[in-house]
mmCIF file of C-alpha atoms in Angstrom:
data_model
loop_
_atom_site.group_PDB
_atom_site.id
_atom_site.type_symbol
_atom_site.label_atom_id
_atom_site.label_comp_id
_atom_site.label_asym_id
_atom_site.label_seq_id
_atom_site.Cartn_x
_atom_site.Cartn_y
_atom_site.Cartn_z
ATOM 1 C CA MET A 1 -25.865 19.894 33.973
ATOM 2 C CA LYS A 2 -25.185 19.329 30.436
ATOM 3 C CA ASP A 3 -21.885 20.863 28.464
ATOM 4 C CA ALA A 4 -23.670 23.618 26.403
ATOM 5 C CA ALA A 5 -20.769 22.633 23.033
ATOM 6 C CA THR A 6 -22.231 19.263 23.340
ATOM 7 C CA SER A 7 -26.608 19.937 24.619
ATOM 8 C CA THR A 8 -26.470 21.839 21.177
ATOM 9 C CA ILE A 9 -24.338 19.710 18.455
ATOM 10 C CA ALA A 10 -24.531 16.093 17.693
ATOM 11 C CA LEU A 11 -21.133 14.605 17.759
ATOM 12 C CA GLN A 12 -20.197 12.369 14.844
ATOM 13 C CA PRO A 13 -19.707 9.228 16.074
ATOM 14 C CA GLN A 14 -16.139 7.238 15.520
ATOM 15 C CA PRO A 15 -15.941 5.017 12.604
ATOM 16 C CA THR A 16 -16.455 1.419 13.991
ATOM 17 C CA TRP A 17 -13.104 -1.097 13.043
ATOM 18 C CA SER A 18 -13.320 -4.470 12.832
ATOM 19 C CA ASP A 19 -9.468 -6.327 13.940
ATOM 20 C CA GLU A 20 -9.843 -7.394 10.080
ATOM 21 C CA ASP A 21 -9.942 -3.354 8.715
ATOM 22 C CA ARG A 22 -7.271 -2.552 11.334
ATOM 23 C CA ALA A 23 -4.697 -5.021 10.307
ATOM 24 C CA ARG A 24 -5.564 -4.006 6.787
ATOM 25 C CA ALA A 25 -4.713 -0.396 7.034
ATOM 26 C CA GLU A 26 -1.246 -1.239 9.177
ATOM 27 C CA HIS A 27 -0.267 -3.514 5.831
ATOM 28 C CA TYR A 28 -1.571 -0.038 3.716
ATOM 29 C CA ALA A 29 0.829 1.438 6.068
ATOM 30 C CA LEU A 30 2.783 -0.194 5.925
ATOM 31 C CA ILE A 31 4.102 -1.298 2.176
ATOM 32 C CA ALA A 32 3.425 2.869 1.842
ATOM 33 C CA ARG A 33 6.492 3.825 4.397
ATOM 34 C CA LEU A 34 8.651 0.816 3.123
ATOM 35 C CA PHE A 35 8.503 2.704 -0.765
ATOM 36 C CA HIS A 36 8.969 5.687 0.538
ATOM 37 C CA ALA A 37 12.653 5.244 2.132
ATOM 38 C CA ALA A 38 14.142 2.774 3.976
ATOM 39 C CA PRO A 39 13.478 1.316 7.223
ATOM 40 C CA ASP A 40 15.388 2.762 10.333
ATOM 41 C CA ALA A 41 16.517 0.461 12.882
ATOM 42 C CA ALA A 42 13.475 1.002 14.841
ATOM 43 C CA LEU A 43 11.435 -0.287 11.837
ATOM 44 C CA LEU A 44 13.764 -3.915 10.885
ATOM 45 C CA ALA A 45 13.578 -4.467 14.673
ATOM 46 C CA ALA A 46 9.603 -4.186 14.997
ATOM 47 C CA LEU A 47 9.207 -6.451 11.298
ATOM 48 C CA ALA A 48 11.636 -8.720 13.156
ATOM 49 C CA GLN A 49 9.400 -9.702 15.620
ATOM 50 C CA ALA A 50 6.327 -9.134 13.712
ATOM 51 C CA GLY A 51 7.403 -12.060 11.377
ATOM 52 C CA ARG A 52 7.828 -14.039 14.316
ATOM 53 C CA THR A 53 4.502 -13.007 15.509
ATOM 54 C CA LEU A 54 2.206 -13.315 12.094
ATOM 55 C CA GLY A 55 4.510 -15.377 10.274
ATOM 56 C CA GLY A 56 3.967 -19.239 9.753
ATOM 57 C CA GLU A 57 2.986 -21.497 7.171
ATOM 58 C CA GLY A 58 -0.734 -21.013 7.220
ATOM 59 C CA GLY A 59 -0.403 -19.997 3.710
ATOM 60 C CA GLU A 60 1.137 -17.115 1.756
ATOM 61 C CA LEU A 61 0.792 -14.296 3.880
ATOM 62 C CA PRO A 62 2.855 -15.736 6.673
ATOM 63 C CA ARG A 63 5.042 -17.241 4.628
ATOM 64 C CA ALA A 64 6.433 -14.007 3.870
ATOM 65 C CA TRP A 65 5.798 -12.289 6.856
ATOM 66 C CA ALA A 66 8.451 -14.975 8.465
ATOM 67 C CA ALA A 67 10.661 -14.376 5.431
ATOM 68 C CA LEU A 68 10.511 -10.208 5.950
ATOM 69 C CA GLY A 69 11.262 -11.259 9.214
ATOM 70 C CA ALA A 70 14.169 -13.240 9.000
ATOM 71 C CA ALA A 71 15.776 -10.821 6.399
ATOM 72 C CA ALA A 72 14.809 -7.696 8.986
ATOM 73 C CA GLN A 73 16.699 -9.514 11.930
ATOM 74 C CA ALA A 74 19.381 -10.327 9.918
ATOM 75 C CA MET A 75 20.387 -7.528 7.689
ATOM 76 C CA PRO A 76 22.001 -4.189 8.552
ATOM 77 C CA GLN A 77 20.443 -1.393 9.030
ATOM 78 C CA GLN A 78 22.977 0.149 6.307
ATOM 79 C CA ALA A 79 22.966 -2.948 4.344
ATOM 80 C CA VAL A 80 19.005 -2.240 3.670
ATOM 81 C CA ALA A 81 19.988 1.173 3.133
ATOM 82 C CA ASP A 82 22.564 0.766 0.695
ATOM 83 C CA GLU A 83 19.653 -1.559 -1.529
ATOM 84 C CA PHE A 84 16.705 0.912 -1.111
ATOM 85 C CA ASP A 85 19.004 3.180 -2.829
ATOM 86 C CA ALA A 86 20.185 1.146 -5.330
ATOM 87 C CA LEU A 87 16.870 -0.296 -6.668
ATOM 88 C CA PHE A 88 14.538 3.096 -6.382
ATOM 89 C CA VAL A 89 16.681 6.032 -6.364
ATOM 90 C CA SER A 90 18.513 6.947 -10.035
ATOM 91 C CA VAL A 91 19.364 10.337 -11.826
ATOM 92 C CA GLY A 92 18.333 8.551 -14.469
ATOM 93 C CA LYS A 93 15.817 5.157 -14.858
ATOM 94 C CA PRO A 94 15.948 3.411 -11.605
ATOM 95 C CA GLU A 95 16.623 -0.074 -10.954
ATOM 96 C CA VAL A 96 12.795 -0.955 -10.165
ATOM 97 C CA MET A 97 10.156 1.933 -11.130
ATOM 98 C CA CYS A 98 7.505 1.935 -8.122
ATOM 99 C CA ASN A 99 5.175 3.591 -10.387
ATOM 100 C CA GLY A 100 2.182 2.366 -11.659
ATOM 101 C CA SER A 101 1.760 4.370 -15.559
ATOM 102 C CA TRP A 102 5.616 2.311 -16.033
ATOM 103 C CA TYR A 103 3.604 -1.316 -15.984
ATOM 104 C CA LEU A 104 0.526 -0.447 -17.707
ATOM 105 C CA THR A 105 2.564 2.330 -20.529
ATOM 106 C CA GLY A 106 5.823 2.148 -19.975
ATOM 107 C CA PHE A 107 6.276 5.105 -19.530
ATOM 108 C CA LEU A 108 5.957 8.031 -16.720
ATOM 109 C CA GLN A 109 3.413 10.450 -16.748
ATOM 110 C CA GLU A 110 0.917 8.728 -18.979
ATOM 111 C CA GLU A 111 -3.178 8.159 -19.052
ATOM 112 C CA PRO A 112 -3.142 6.297 -16.049
ATOM 113 C CA LEU A 113 -1.650 9.325 -14.120
ATOM 114 C CA ALA A 114 -4.151 11.009 -14.987
ATOM 115 C CA GLU A 115 -6.906 8.921 -14.361
ATOM 116 C CA LEU A 116 -5.806 8.618 -11.443
ATOM 117 C CA ARG A 117 -5.591 12.510 -10.518
ATOM 118 C CA ASP A 118 -9.045 12.467 -11.434
ATOM 119 C CA ASP A 119 -10.568 9.672 -8.973
ATOM 120 C CA LEU A 120 -8.473 11.445 -5.960
ATOM 121 C CA ALA A 121 -10.207 14.592 -6.770
ATOM 122 C CA ALA A 122 -13.696 13.146 -6.582
ATOM 123 C CA LEU A 123 -12.290 11.448 -3.576
ATOM 124 C CA GLY A 124 -11.314 14.947 -2.481
ATOM 125 C CA LEU A 125 -7.335 14.055 -2.237
ATOM 126 C CA GLY A 126 -4.389 14.748 -4.127
ATOM 127 C CA ARG A 127 -0.162 15.357 -3.570
ATOM 128 C CA ARG A 128 1.146 17.079 -0.274
ATOM 129 C CA PRO A 129 3.180 20.143 -1.124
ATOM 130 C CA GLY A 130 7.226 18.503 -1.255
ATOM 131 C CA VAL A 131 6.156 15.658 -1.934
ATOM 132 C CA THR A 132 8.516 14.395 -4.925
ATOM 133 C CA GLU A 133 6.819 11.602 -5.996
ATOM 134 C CA THR A 134 4.072 11.145 -8.608
ATOM 135 C CA GLU A 135 0.546 9.900 -7.476
ATOM 136 C CA ASP A 136 0.733 6.396 -8.789
ATOM 137 C CA HIS A 137 4.037 5.743 -6.503
ATOM 138 C CA ILE A 138 2.796 2.461 -4.649
ATOM 139 C CA ALA A 139 4.022 4.020 -1.577
ATOM 140 C CA ALA A 140 1.347 6.292 -2.367
ATOM 141 C CA LEU A 141 -1.310 4.545 -3.677
ATOM 142 C CA ALA A 142 -0.810 2.449 -0.594
ATOM 143 C CA GLU A 143 -1.462 5.323 1.777
ATOM 144 C CA VAL A 144 -4.495 5.770 -0.347
ATOM 145 C CA MET A 145 -5.657 2.783 0.265
ATOM 146 C CA ARG A 146 -5.141 3.124 4.011
ATOM 147 C CA HIS A 147 -7.480 5.927 4.015
ATOM 148 C CA LEU A 148 -10.135 4.664 2.609
ATOM 149 C CA VAL A 149 -9.738 1.673 4.912
ATOM 150 C CA LEU A 150 -9.712 4.150 7.874
ATOM 151 C CA THR A 151 -12.201 6.659 6.457
ATOM 152 C CA GLY A 152 -15.357 4.448 5.507
ATOM 153 C CA PRO A 153 -15.609 0.809 7.481
ATOM 154 C CA ASP A 154 -19.519 0.867 5.885
ATOM 155 C CA GLU A 155 -20.659 -0.685 2.392
ATOM 156 C CA ALA A 156 -20.196 2.624 0.751
ATOM 157 C CA GLY A 157 -16.538 3.095 1.901
ATOM 158 C CA LEU A 158 -15.978 -0.757 0.768
ATOM 159 C CA GLU A 159 -16.707 -0.078 -3.026
ATOM 160 C CA ARG A 160 -14.896 2.799 -2.944
ATOM 161 C CA GLN A 161 -12.084 0.958 -1.824
ATOM 162 C CA ARG A 162 -12.372 -2.008 -4.118
ATOM 163 C CA GLN A 163 -13.386 0.710 -6.926
ATOM 164 C CA PHE A 164 -9.431 2.674 -6.351
ATOM 165 C CA PHE A 165 -7.791 -0.565 -5.913
ATOM 166 C CA SER A 166 -9.410 -2.149 -8.664
ATOM 167 C CA ARG A 167 -8.682 1.182 -10.977
ATOM 168 C CA HIS A 168 -5.273 1.879 -9.860
ATOM 169 C CA ILE A 169 -3.608 -0.721 -7.735
ATOM 170 C CA ALA A 170 -4.976 -4.650 -9.055
ATOM 171 C CA PRO A 171 -3.622 -4.327 -12.884
ATOM 172 C CA TRP A 172 -0.180 -3.559 -12.052
ATOM 173 C CA TYR A 173 1.473 -4.438 -8.403
ATOM 174 C CA ALA A 174 1.857 -8.473 -9.263
ATOM 175 C CA GLN A 175 4.034 -6.597 -12.292
ATOM 176 C CA PHE A 176 5.906 -4.655 -9.831
ATOM 177 C CA ALA A 177 6.343 -7.826 -7.500
ATOM 178 C CA GLY A 178 8.617 -10.361 -9.890
ATOM 179 C CA ALA A 179 10.731 -7.168 -11.172
ATOM 180 C CA LEU A 180 11.707 -6.585 -7.154
ATOM 181 C CA ALA A 181 12.046 -10.300 -7.306
ATOM 182 C CA ALA A 182 14.101 -10.384 -10.080
ATOM 183 C CA ALA A 183 16.218 -7.507 -9.768
ATOM 184 C CA PRO A 184 19.764 -8.201 -9.391
ATOM 185 C CA GLY A 185 20.803 -7.314 -5.534
ATOM 186 C CA ALA A 186 17.632 -7.675 -4.168
ATOM 187 C CA ASP A 187 17.261 -9.309 -1.375
ATOM 188 C CA PHE A 188 15.717 -7.612 1.649
ATOM 189 C CA TYR A 189 12.692 -5.809 -0.465
ATOM 190 C CA ALA A 190 12.804 -9.310 -2.914
ATOM 191 C CA LYS A 191 10.884 -10.029 0.165
ATOM 192 C CA VAL A 192 8.933 -7.253 0.983
ATOM 193 C CA GLY A 193 7.685 -7.827 -2.663
ATOM 194 C CA ASP A 194 6.583 -10.744 -1.759
ATOM 195 C CA LEU A 195 4.720 -9.592 1.529
ATOM 196 C CA LEU A 196 3.014 -6.756 -0.932
ATOM 197 C CA ALA A 197 1.454 -9.443 -3.247
ATOM 198 C CA ALA A 198 0.499 -11.445 -0.763
ATOM 199 C CA PHE A 199 -1.429 -8.795 0.978
ATOM 200 C CA MET A 200 -2.638 -7.968 -2.346
ATOM 201 C CA ASP A 201 -3.947 -10.613 -4.022
ATOM 202 C CA ILE A 202 -5.938 -11.553 -0.569
ATOM 203 C CA GLU A 203 -7.395 -7.453 -0.883
ATOM 204 C CA ARG A 204 -7.916 -8.400 -4.977
ATOM 205 C CA GLU A 205 -9.958 -12.449 -3.803
ATOM 206 C CA ALA A 206 -11.850 -9.821 -1.464
ATOM 207 C CA PHE A 207 -13.162 -7.479 -3.433
ATOM 208 C CA ASP A 208 -13.696 -9.899 -6.293
ATOM 209 C CA MET A 209 -15.740 -11.759 -4.378
ATOM 210 C CA LEU A 210 -17.779 -8.086 -3.138
ATOM 211 C CA GLU A 211 -18.772 -7.754 -6.719
ATOM 212 C CA ALA A 212 -19.392 -10.730 -7.438
ATOM 213 C CA GLU A 213 -22.078 -10.307 -4.585
ATOM 214 C CA ALA A 214 -23.052 -7.308 -5.814
ATOM 215 C CA ARG A 215 -24.296 -8.822 -9.316
#
């Protein structure tokens, strides 16, 4: 006999994710985590292992993984935490800004942030209560992209991903990675920046191809 709940209600099928989409979502989740707070010892150990597994000479992304894994293996957790604070935590202007508006306009709380908020509202998304960072923080943007990857593996979902990435990440992520590379005292996070840039370059190229095919 069928269960009464399932015999009268059509259950929605769960999204089917490809290995590529899972890997993309995991990369976005890692970027969000690393720029939200300094990694703990467990995450550093996982990064060291990932560097050995994913690292290599097959392209910019494997090389970035190898370098980040080596740094995670070599650096004490407290040294990484101190670096995070020195780069991103400040009463005044941090050593490295993590907000898109800063790279697009030279200021915070500018028009790009207002446009982002409009797009987030259209997606049914918004800043969670208690979160201090604005929505154009790289950690928040990466978390949105992870959400879009996991909730939209179909053609329409890919287009939502492309539009969001093209409008709110593509115009400035390279400048952000460059700022990390040039920041005095940046070691671990310079390598995080290299990983971010290598991954985002792949995303940008894929979305450019998607846009070209749609024309």
